[in-house]
Short mmCIF file of C-alpha atoms in Angstrom, two decimals:
data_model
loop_
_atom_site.label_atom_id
_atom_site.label_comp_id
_atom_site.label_asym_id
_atom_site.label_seq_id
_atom_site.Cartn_x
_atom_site.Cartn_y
_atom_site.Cartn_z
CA UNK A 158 16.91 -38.94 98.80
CA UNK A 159 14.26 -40.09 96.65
CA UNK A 160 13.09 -39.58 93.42
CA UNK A 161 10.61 -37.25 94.13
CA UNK A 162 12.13 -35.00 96.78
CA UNK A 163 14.82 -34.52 94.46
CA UNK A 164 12.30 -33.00 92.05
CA UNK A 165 11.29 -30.76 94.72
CA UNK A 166 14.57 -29.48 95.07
CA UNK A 167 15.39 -28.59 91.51
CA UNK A 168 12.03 -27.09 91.36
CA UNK A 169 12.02 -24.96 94.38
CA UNK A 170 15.86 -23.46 93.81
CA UNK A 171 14.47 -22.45 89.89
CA UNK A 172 11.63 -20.70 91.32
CA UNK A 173 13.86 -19.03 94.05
CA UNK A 174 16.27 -17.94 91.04
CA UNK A 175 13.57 -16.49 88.97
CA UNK A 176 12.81 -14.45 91.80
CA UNK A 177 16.26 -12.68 92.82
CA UNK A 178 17.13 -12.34 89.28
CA UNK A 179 16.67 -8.69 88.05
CA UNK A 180 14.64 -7.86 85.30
CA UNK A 181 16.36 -7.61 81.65
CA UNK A 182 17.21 -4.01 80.81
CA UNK A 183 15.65 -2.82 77.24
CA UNK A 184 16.48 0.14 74.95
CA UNK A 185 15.21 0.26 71.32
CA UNK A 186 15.19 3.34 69.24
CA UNK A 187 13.24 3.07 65.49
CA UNK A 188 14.22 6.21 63.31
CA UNK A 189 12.17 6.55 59.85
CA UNK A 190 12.03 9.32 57.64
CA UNK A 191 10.04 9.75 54.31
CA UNK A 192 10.25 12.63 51.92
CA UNK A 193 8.63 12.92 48.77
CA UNK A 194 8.40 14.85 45.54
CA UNK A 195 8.74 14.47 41.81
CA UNK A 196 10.78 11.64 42.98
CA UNK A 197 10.30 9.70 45.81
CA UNK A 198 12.74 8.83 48.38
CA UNK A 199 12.33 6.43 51.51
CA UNK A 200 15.23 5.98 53.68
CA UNK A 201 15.04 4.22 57.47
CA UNK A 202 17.23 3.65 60.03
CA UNK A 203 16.50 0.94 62.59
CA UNK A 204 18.88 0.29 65.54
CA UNK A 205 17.81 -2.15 68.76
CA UNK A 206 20.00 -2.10 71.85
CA UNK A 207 19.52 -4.77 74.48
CA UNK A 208 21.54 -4.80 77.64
CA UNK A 209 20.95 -8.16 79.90
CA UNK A 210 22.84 -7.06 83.59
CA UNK A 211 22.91 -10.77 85.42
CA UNK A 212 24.98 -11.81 88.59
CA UNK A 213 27.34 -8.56 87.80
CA UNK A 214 27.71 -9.87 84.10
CA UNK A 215 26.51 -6.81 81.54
CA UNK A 216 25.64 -8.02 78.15
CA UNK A 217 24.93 -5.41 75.16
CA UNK A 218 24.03 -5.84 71.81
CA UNK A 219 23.83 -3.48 69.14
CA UNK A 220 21.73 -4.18 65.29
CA UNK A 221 21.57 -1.11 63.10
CA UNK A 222 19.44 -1.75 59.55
CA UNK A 223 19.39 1.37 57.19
CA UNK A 224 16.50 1.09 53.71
CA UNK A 225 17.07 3.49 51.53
CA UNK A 226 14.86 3.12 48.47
CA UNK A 227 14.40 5.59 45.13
CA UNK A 228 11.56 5.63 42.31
CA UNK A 229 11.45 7.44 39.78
CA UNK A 230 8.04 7.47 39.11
CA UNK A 231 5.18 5.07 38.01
CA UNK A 232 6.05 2.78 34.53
CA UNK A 233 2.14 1.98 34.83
CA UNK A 234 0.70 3.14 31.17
CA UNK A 235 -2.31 5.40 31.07
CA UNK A 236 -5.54 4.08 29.96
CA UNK A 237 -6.18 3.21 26.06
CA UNK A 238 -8.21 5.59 24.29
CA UNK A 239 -11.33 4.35 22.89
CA UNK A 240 -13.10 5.25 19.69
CA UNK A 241 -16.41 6.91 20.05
CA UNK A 242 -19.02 4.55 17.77
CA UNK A 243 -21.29 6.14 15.44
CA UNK A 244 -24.15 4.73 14.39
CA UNK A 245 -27.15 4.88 11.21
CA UNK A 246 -30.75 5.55 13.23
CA UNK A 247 -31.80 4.40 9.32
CA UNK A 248 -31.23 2.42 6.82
CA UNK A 249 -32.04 4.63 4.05
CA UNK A 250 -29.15 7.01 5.08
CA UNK A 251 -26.11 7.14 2.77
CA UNK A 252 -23.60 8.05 5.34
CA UNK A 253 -21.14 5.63 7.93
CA UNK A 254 -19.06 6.21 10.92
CA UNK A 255 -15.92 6.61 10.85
CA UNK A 256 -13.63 6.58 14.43
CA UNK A 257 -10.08 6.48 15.42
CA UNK A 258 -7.66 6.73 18.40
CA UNK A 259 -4.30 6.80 19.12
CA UNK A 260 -2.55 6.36 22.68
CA UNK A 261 1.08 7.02 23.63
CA UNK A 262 2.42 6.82 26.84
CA UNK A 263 1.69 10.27 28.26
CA UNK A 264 -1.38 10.73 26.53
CA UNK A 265 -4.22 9.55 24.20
CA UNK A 266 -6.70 11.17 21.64
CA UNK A 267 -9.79 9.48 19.87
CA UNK A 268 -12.50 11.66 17.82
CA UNK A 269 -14.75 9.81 14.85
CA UNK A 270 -17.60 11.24 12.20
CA UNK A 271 -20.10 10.64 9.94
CA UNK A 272 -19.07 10.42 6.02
CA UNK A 273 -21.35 10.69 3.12
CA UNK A 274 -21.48 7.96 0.77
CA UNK A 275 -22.25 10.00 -2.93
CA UNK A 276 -22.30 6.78 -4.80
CA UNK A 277 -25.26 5.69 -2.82
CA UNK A 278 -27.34 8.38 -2.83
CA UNK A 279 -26.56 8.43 -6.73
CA UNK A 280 -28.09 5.08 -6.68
CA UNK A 281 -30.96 5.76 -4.57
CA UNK A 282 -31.86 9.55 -6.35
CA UNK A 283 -31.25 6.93 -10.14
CA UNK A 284 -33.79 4.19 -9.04
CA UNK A 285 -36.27 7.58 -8.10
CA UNK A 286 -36.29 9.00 -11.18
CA UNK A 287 -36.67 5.55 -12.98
CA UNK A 288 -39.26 5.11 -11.11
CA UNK A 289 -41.30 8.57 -11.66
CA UNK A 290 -40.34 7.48 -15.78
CA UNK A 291 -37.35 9.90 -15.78
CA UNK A 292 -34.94 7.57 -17.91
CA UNK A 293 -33.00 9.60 -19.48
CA UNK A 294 -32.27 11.79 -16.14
CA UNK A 295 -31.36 8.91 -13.90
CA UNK A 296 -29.46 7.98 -16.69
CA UNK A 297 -27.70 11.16 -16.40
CA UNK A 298 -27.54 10.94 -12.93
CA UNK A 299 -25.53 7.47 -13.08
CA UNK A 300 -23.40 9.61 -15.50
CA UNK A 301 -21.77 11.83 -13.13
CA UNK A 302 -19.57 9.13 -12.21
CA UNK A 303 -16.47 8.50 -13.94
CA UNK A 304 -16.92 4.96 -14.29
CA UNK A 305 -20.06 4.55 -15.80
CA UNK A 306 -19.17 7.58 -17.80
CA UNK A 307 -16.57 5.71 -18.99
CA UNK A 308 -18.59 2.48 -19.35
CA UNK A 309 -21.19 4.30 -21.20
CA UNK A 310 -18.57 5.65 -23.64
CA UNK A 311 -17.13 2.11 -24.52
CA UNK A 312 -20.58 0.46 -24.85
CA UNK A 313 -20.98 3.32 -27.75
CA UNK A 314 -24.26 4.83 -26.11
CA UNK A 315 -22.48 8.05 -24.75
CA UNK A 316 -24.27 9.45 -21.79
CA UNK A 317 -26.36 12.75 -22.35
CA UNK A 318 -25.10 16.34 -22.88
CA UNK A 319 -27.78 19.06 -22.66
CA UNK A 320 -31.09 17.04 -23.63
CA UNK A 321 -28.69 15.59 -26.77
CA UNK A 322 -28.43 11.79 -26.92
CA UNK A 323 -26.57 9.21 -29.27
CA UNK A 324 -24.45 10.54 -31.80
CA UNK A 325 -25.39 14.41 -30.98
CA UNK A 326 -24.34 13.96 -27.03
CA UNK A 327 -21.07 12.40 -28.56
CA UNK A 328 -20.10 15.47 -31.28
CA UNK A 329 -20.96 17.79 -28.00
CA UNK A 330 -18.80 15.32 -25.53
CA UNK A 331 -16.13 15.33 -28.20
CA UNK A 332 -16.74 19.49 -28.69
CA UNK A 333 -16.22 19.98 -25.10
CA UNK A 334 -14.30 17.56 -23.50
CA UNK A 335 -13.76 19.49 -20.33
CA UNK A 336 -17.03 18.68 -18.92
CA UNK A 337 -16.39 15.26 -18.50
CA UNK A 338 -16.86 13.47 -15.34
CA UNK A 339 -13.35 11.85 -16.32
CA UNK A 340 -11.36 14.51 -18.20
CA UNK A 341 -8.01 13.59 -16.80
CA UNK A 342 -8.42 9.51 -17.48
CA UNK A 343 -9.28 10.89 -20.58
CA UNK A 344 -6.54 12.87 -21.89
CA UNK A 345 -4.64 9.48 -20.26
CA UNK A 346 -6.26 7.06 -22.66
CA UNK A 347 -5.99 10.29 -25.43
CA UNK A 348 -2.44 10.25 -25.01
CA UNK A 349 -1.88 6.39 -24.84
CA UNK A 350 -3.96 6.36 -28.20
CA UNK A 351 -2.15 9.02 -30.17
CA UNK A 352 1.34 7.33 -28.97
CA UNK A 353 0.32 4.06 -30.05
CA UNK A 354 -1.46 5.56 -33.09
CA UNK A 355 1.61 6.68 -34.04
CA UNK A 356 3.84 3.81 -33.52
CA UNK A 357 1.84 2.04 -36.20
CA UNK A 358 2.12 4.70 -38.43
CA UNK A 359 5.92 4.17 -38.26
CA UNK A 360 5.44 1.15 -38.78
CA UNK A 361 3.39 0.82 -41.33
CA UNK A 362 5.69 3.59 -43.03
CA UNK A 363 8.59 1.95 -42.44
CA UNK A 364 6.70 -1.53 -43.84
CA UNK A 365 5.61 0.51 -46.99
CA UNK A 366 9.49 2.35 -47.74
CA UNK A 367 10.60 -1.60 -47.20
CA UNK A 368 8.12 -2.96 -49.25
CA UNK A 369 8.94 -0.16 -52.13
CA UNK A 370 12.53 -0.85 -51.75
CA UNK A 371 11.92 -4.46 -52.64
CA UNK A 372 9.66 -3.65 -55.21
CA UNK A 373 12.46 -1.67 -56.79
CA UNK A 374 15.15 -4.21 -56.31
CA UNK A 375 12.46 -6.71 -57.90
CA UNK A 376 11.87 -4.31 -61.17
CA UNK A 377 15.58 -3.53 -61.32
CA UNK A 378 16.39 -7.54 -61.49
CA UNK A 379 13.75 -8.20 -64.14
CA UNK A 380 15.03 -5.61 -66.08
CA UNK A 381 18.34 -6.60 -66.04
CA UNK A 382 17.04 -10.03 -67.03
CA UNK A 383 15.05 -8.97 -70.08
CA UNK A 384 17.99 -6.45 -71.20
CA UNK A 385 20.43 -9.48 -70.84
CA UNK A 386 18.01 -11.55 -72.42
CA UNK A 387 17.96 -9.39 -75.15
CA UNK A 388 21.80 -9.15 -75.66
CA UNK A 389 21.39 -12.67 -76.30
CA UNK A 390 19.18 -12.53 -78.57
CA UNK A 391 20.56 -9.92 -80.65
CA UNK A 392 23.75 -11.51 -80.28
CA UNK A 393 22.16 -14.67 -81.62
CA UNK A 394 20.48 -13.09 -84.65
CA UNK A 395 23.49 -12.02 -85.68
CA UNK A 396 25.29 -14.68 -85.63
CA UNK A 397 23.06 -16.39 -87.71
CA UNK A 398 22.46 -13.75 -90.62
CA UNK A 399 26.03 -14.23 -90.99
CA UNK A 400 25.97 -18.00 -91.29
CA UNK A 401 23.72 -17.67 -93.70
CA UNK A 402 24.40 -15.28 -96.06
CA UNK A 403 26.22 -16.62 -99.55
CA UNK A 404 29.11 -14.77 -100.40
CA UNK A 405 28.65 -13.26 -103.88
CA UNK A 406 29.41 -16.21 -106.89
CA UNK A 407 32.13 -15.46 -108.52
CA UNK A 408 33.04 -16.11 -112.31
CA UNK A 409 35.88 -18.31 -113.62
CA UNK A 410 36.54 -18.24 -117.32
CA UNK A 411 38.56 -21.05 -118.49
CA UNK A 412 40.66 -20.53 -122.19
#
């Protein structure tokens, strides 16, 4: 037998094989069930069964696969809040925008608004009246600020009360110190004054009883010098008149 007719053979009792054989025997069942609420819950079962029946020979083969898988919701933050932008449609407005937000993890806010800026339309209404020749009103108008109210009072040109300027706006400032655009860093700077005020005073009390004690102790030595000095001299005088002085002559009368 040859090469080839061999070949033959093989291939011929394969094919007869294939044919008599019987078909392989299948039975799959796929369970799933889902369920979901304010959690959610997916659990499977899988489970394949194959049975191969060849020649009298029975093969079976079981695979069972159970998922079971929980969440307990999304950890996916919600969206940032954003603040609303405000805007000036002119530049001669005395206002700006103000905005703000604030985002937690359940929920966010934002709101915003315009504010109006009173130093600037101080400055604005001041340059007006300076120019319509109003000094002494935009003056005033500066005033009503604390600062240059205060600024005003330490240059010694006190801002004006009632028409009054100079020294007549200060006696009326000083009269009624209420109406003062900066009363309470006033009474501040009144108290800090009258404290310190008064610590010199002390002092300079204390300097003066110090310097009249010395003064004392100084008279009360010189006078003890000039009264001892005067002892001495005294004492001195008298020793001399008695030096001095003959003794009365005295007569011897001889026989």
């Amino acid at each position: 037998m040859n090469f080839l007719t061999r070949n033959l053979l093989i291939l011929t009792t394969l094919i007869l094989v294939s044919v008599w054989s019987k078909p392989v025997l299948s039975d799959d069942t796929n369970t799933q069930t889902n369920t979901s609420g304010s959690n959610t819950n997916i659990t499977g079962g899988y489970e394949s069964t194959t049975t191969n029946n060849n020649d009298g020979q029975t093969n079976t083969t079981t695979s069972t696969t159970t998922n079971s898988t929980t969440s307990n919701g999304s950890d996916v933050p919600p969206p940032s809040a954003n603040s609303p932008s405000y805007s000036s449609m002119s530049q001669d407005v005395c206002s700006m925008g103000v905005s703000g937000s604030i985002s937690t993890g359940v929920v966010g806010f934002s709101g915003g608004k315009h504010v109006v800026d009173e130093n600037c339309e101080r400055i604005k209404l001041a340059k007006v009246l300076q120019d319509f020749g109003m000094k002494v009103a935009s003056v005033a108008v500066l005033c009503q600020d604390a600062r240059v109210h205060a600024a005003m009072q330490s240059a010694g040109t006190p801002c004006p009360f009632n028409g009054k300027i100079g020294a007549e706006a200060q006696a009326l400032w000083d009269k009624y110190p209420e109406l003062r655009p900066d009363y309470e860093q006033h009474l501040a700077n009144q108290e800090v004054i009258k404290r310190v005020d008064a610590e010199l005073l002390a002092q300079q009390l204390k300097e003066a009883e110090e310097e009249a004690a010395r003064v004392a102790a100084e008279e009360a030595r010189q006078a003890e010098i000039e009264a001892r000095k005067k002892a001495e001299e005294e004492a001195k005088l008298n020793e001399e008149v008695i030096i001095h002085v003959d003794p009365e002559p005295v007569i011897i009368h001889r026989d």
